[in-house]
XYZ file of C-alpha atoms in Angstrom:
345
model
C -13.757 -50.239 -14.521
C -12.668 -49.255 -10.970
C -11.800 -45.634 -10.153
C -9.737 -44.690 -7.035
C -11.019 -41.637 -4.981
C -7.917 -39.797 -3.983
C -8.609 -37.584 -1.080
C -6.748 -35.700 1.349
C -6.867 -37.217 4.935
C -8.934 -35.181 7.513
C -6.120 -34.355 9.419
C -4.384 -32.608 6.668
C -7.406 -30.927 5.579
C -7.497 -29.822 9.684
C -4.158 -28.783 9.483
C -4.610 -26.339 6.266
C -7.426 -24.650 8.391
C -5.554 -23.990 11.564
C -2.804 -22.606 9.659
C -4.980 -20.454 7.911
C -6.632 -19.673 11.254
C -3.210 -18.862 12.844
C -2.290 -16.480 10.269
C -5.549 -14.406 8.716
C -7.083 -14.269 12.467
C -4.025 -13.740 14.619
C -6.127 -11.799 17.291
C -7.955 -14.866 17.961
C -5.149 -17.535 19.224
C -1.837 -17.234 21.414
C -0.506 -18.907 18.167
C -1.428 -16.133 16.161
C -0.211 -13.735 17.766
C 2.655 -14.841 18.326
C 3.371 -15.411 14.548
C 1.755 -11.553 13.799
C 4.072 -10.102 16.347
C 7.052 -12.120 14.557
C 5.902 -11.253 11.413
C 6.045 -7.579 12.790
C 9.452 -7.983 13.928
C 10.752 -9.308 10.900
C 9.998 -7.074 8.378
C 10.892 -3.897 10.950
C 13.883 -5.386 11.222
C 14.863 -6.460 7.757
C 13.944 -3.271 6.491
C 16.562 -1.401 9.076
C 19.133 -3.994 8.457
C 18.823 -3.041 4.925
C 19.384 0.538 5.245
C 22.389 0.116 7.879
C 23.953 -2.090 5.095
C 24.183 0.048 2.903
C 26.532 2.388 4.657
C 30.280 1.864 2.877
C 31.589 1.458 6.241
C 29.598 -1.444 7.333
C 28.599 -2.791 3.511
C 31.530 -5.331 3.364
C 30.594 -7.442 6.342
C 29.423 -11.150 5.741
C 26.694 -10.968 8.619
C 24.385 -8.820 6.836
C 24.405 -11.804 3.958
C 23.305 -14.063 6.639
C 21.132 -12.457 8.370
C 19.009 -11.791 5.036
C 18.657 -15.405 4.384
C 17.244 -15.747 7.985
C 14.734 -12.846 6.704
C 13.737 -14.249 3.053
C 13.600 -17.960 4.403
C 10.902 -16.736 7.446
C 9.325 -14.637 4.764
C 8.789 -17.362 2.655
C 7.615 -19.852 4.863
C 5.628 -17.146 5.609
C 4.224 -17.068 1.899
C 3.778 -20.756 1.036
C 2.022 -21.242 4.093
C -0.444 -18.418 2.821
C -1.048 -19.895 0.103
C -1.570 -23.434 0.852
C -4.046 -22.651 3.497
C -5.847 -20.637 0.651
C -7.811 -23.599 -0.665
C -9.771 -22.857 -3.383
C -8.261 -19.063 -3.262
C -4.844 -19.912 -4.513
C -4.830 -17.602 -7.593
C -6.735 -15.020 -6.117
C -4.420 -15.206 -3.438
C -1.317 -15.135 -5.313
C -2.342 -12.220 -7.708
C -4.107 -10.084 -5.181
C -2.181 -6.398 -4.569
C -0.448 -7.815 -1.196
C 0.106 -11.041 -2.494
C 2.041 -9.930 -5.434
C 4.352 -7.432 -2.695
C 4.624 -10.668 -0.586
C 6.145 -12.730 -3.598
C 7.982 -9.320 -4.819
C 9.619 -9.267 -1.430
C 11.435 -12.755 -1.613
C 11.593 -13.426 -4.792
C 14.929 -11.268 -5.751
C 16.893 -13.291 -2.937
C 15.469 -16.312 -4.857
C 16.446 -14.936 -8.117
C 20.242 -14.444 -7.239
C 21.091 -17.011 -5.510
C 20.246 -18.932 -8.616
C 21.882 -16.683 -10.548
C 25.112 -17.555 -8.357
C 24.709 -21.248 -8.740
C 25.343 -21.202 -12.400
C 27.270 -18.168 -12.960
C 31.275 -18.718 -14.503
C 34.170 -19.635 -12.544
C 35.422 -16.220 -12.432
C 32.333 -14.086 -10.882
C 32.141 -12.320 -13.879
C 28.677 -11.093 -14.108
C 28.722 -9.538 -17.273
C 25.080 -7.868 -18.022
C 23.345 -9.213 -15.065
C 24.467 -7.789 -12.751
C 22.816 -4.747 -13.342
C 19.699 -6.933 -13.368
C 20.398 -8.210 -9.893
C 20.819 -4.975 -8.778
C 17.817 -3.823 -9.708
C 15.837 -6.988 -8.176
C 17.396 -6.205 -4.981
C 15.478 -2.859 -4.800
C 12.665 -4.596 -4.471
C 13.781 -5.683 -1.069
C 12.417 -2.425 0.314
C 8.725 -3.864 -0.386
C 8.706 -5.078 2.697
C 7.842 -2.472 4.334
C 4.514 -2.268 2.783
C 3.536 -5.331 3.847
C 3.049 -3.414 7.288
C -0.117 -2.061 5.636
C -1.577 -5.834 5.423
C -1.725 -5.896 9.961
C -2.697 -2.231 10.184
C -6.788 -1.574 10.243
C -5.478 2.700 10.047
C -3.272 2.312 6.788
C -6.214 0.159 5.222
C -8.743 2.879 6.018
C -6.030 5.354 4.278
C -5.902 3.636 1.406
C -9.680 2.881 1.309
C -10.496 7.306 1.730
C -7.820 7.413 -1.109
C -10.205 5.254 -3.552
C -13.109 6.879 -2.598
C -11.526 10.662 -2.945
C -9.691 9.144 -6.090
C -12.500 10.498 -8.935
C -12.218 13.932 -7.494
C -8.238 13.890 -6.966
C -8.261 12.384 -10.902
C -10.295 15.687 -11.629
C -7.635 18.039 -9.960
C -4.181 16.667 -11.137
C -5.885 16.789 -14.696
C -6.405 20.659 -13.941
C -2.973 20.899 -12.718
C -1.100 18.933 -15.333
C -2.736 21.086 -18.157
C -1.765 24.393 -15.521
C 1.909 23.361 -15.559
C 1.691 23.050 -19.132
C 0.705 26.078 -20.112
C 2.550 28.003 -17.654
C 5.937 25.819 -18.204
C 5.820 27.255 -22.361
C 4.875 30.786 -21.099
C 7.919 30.957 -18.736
C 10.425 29.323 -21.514
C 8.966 31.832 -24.038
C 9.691 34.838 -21.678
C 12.802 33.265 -19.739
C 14.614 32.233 -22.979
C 16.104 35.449 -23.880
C 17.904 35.770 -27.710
C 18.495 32.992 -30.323
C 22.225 32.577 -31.077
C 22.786 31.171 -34.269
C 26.203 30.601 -34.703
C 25.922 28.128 -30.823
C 22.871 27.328 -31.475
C 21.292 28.363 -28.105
C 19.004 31.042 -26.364
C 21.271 33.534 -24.628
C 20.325 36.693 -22.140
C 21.722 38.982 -20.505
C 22.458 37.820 -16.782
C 21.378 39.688 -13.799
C 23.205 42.753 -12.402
C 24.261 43.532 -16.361
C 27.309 42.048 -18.775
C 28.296 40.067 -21.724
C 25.170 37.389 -22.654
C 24.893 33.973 -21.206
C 23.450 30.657 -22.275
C 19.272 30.485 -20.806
C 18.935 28.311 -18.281
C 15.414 28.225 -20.257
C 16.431 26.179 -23.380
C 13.192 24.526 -24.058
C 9.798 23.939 -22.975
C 10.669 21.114 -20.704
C 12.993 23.564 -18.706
C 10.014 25.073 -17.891
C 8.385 22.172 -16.812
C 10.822 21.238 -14.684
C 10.659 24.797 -13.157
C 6.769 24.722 -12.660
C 6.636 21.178 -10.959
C 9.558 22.389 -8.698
C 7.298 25.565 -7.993
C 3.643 24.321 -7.755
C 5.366 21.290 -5.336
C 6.628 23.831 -3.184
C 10.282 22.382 -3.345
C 12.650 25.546 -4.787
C 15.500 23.237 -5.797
C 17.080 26.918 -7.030
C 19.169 24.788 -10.011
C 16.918 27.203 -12.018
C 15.329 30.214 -11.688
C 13.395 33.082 -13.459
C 15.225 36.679 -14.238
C 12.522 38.703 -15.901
C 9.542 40.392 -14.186
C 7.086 38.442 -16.128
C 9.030 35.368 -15.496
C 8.581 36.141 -11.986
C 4.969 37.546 -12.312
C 3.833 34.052 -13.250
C 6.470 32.054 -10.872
C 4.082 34.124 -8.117
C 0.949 32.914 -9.635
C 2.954 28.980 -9.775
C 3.238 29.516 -6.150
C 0.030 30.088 -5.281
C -1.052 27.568 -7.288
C 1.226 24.936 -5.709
C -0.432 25.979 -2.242
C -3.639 24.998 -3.542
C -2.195 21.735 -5.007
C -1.120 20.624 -1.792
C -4.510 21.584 0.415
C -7.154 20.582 -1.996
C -5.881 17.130 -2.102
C -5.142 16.708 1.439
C -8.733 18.022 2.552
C -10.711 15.884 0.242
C -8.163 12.702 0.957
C -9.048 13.947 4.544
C -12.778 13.880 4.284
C -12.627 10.705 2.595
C -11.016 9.358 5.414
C -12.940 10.627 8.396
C -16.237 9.380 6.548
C -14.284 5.596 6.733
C -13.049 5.950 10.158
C -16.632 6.979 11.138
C -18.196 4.076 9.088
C -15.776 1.909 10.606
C -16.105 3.002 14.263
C -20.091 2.690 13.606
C -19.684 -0.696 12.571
C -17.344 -2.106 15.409
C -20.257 -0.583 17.706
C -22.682 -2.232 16.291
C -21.349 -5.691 16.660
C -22.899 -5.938 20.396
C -25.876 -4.171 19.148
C -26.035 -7.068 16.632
C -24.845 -10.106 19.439
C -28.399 -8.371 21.150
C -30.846 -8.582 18.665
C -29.806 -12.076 17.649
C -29.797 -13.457 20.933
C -33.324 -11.516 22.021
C -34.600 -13.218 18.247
C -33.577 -16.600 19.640
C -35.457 -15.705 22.667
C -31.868 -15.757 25.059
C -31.877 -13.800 27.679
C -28.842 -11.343 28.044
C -27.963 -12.219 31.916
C -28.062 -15.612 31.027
C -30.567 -18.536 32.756
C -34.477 -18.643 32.045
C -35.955 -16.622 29.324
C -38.323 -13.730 30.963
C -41.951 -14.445 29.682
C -41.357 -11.157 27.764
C -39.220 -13.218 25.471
C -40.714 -16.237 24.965
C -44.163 -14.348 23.723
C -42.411 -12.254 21.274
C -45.238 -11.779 18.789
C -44.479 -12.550 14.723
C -44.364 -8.922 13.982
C -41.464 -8.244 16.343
C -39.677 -11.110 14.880
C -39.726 -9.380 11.770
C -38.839 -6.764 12.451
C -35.878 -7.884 14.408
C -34.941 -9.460 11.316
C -34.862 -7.294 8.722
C -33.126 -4.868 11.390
C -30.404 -7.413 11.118
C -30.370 -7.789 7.824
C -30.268 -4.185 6.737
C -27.361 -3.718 9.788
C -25.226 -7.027 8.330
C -25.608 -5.779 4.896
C -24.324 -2.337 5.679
C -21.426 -2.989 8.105
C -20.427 -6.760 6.718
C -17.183 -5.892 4.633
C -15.709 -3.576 7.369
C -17.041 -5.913 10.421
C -14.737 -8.392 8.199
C -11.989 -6.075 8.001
C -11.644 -5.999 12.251
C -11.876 -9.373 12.270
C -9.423 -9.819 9.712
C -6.542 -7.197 11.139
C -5.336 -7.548 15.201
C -4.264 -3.934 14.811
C -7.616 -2.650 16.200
C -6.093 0.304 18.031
C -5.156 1.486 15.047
């Protein structure tokens, strides 16, 4: 029995790579920059063509139809090229958290222009068209895939995993705070049990005839505290009593602390990263140096000094484990520089 080998030429195989090149190292090429700043261009445009669609004065015109499909079909391009270059990374690629807002992104376009190819003679939608309205929401994904070129937003979200324990920790605290204090207001806000309407009653402010609570049940109250502790005062409901308002004080004081707890230790989380980070993009040329002084190169180029070519066998090693301890430390953010052109950020 024969068996036939079928392998991909080399060409295609070189092909993959440089199209993976091009687009997960854009700083690197012309190429690649040139796609990154398209890229860039794309979805800051697609997401404020969205939003200008939408107004009912513009909604109605045809261009906005075709200049999505000019959007989705770079976008996908975009995407299959992704993951085709992904050899041997396909799933992980495909099922990662930007991968997933990639597909996301395109896929309701996708989704209802199907939909239209097979739909009845008369347009009639009929049920799904509140399902295509709700896939075209996810249109607005787009803009997070921003996050993917920016080196800043990926530190942000890396000091919110690291502060995420401790934040866990505090909105437990808080949740069982606007419990409590959500049952305690409806308890003192609710006011007299009418039994013939079936509702809590009181007597409105300034005096007169009783009116239905604005404090009906316990979820009234919740709806009060979050609106308190988050600082927002909506005003659709407030409290009448002077221990209703005795522990609305105490929910605003609370909601002060709600909002600079978090935001201090999201903060420290993420000047320890930027720090780490910083550290580690300095210590590339520190690295480039001890590598080229272990291969005995001098630094100025030509001949090696004598000093470097009698390096003695306890130098060496400790030049190496130097570099080991330094690659082992810095590796995954040195890889997230290399990764993102946005280095300013």
């Amino acid at each position: 029995h024969q068996f036939i080998m079928l392998t991909e030429p080399k060409w295609w195989g070189n092909l993959r790579d440089q199209t993976r090149f091009y687009l997960e190292k854009p700083q690197e090429s012309v190429i690649g920059m040139a796609i990154f700043f398209t890229t860039i261009v794309m979805i800051a445009t697609s997401s404020l063509t969205l939003c200008i669609s939408s107004l009912p004065e513009l909604s109605s015109y045809e261009f906005w139809a075709t200049l999505e499909t000019i959007f989705v079909s770079y976008f996908t391009i975009e995407y299959v090229l992704k993951i085709w270059s992904s050899k041997g990374e396909r799933l992980k690629r495909i099922t990662e958290f930007m991968g997933v807002i990639d597909l996301l992104s395109i896929l309701p376009f996708w989704i209802e222009l199907l939909i239209n190819s097979v739909i009845d003679e008369n347009g009639s939608y009929g049920s799904v068209g509140v399902v295509l309205r709700l896939l075209r929401l996810l249109r607005i994904l787009r803009v997070v895939r921003v996050s993917r070129y920016s080196v800043g937003l990926q530190l942000v979200g890396k000091a919110m995993r690291v502060a995420l324990p401790v934040l866990r920790i505090f909105f437990l605290v808080l949740l069982m705070s606007v419990s409590i204090f959500a049952y305690l207001i409806h308890y003192v806000e609710r006011g007299d049990w009418n039994e013939e309407r079936r509702e809590w009653e009181v007597i409105p402010f300034g005096g007169g005839p009783k009116v239905k609570s604005q404090f009906q049940s316990a979820f009234d109250g919740i709806w009060f505290s979050i609106e308190t502790v988050t600082t927002v005062g909506d005003g659709d409901i407030v409290v009448t009593t002077s221990l209703g308002k005795l522990l609305a004080t105490i929910l605003m004081v609370l909601g002060i602390l709600s909002i600079a707890f978090p935001t201090s230790a999201v903060g420290a989380a993420y000047i320890q990263e930027y720090e780490a980070a910083m550290e580690a993009k300095s210590s590339k040329k520190e690295l480039k140096k001890k590598n080229d002084k272990l291969q005995n190169k001098p630094e100025t180029g030509g001949k090696p000094t004598p000093e470097q070519l009698h390096l003695d066998y306890a130098e060496l090693l400790t030049i190496q484990n130097e570099l080991l301890e330094l690659i082992e430390k810095y590796d995954p953010i040195i890889k997230l520089f290399q990764e993102s052109p946005d280095q300013s950020t």
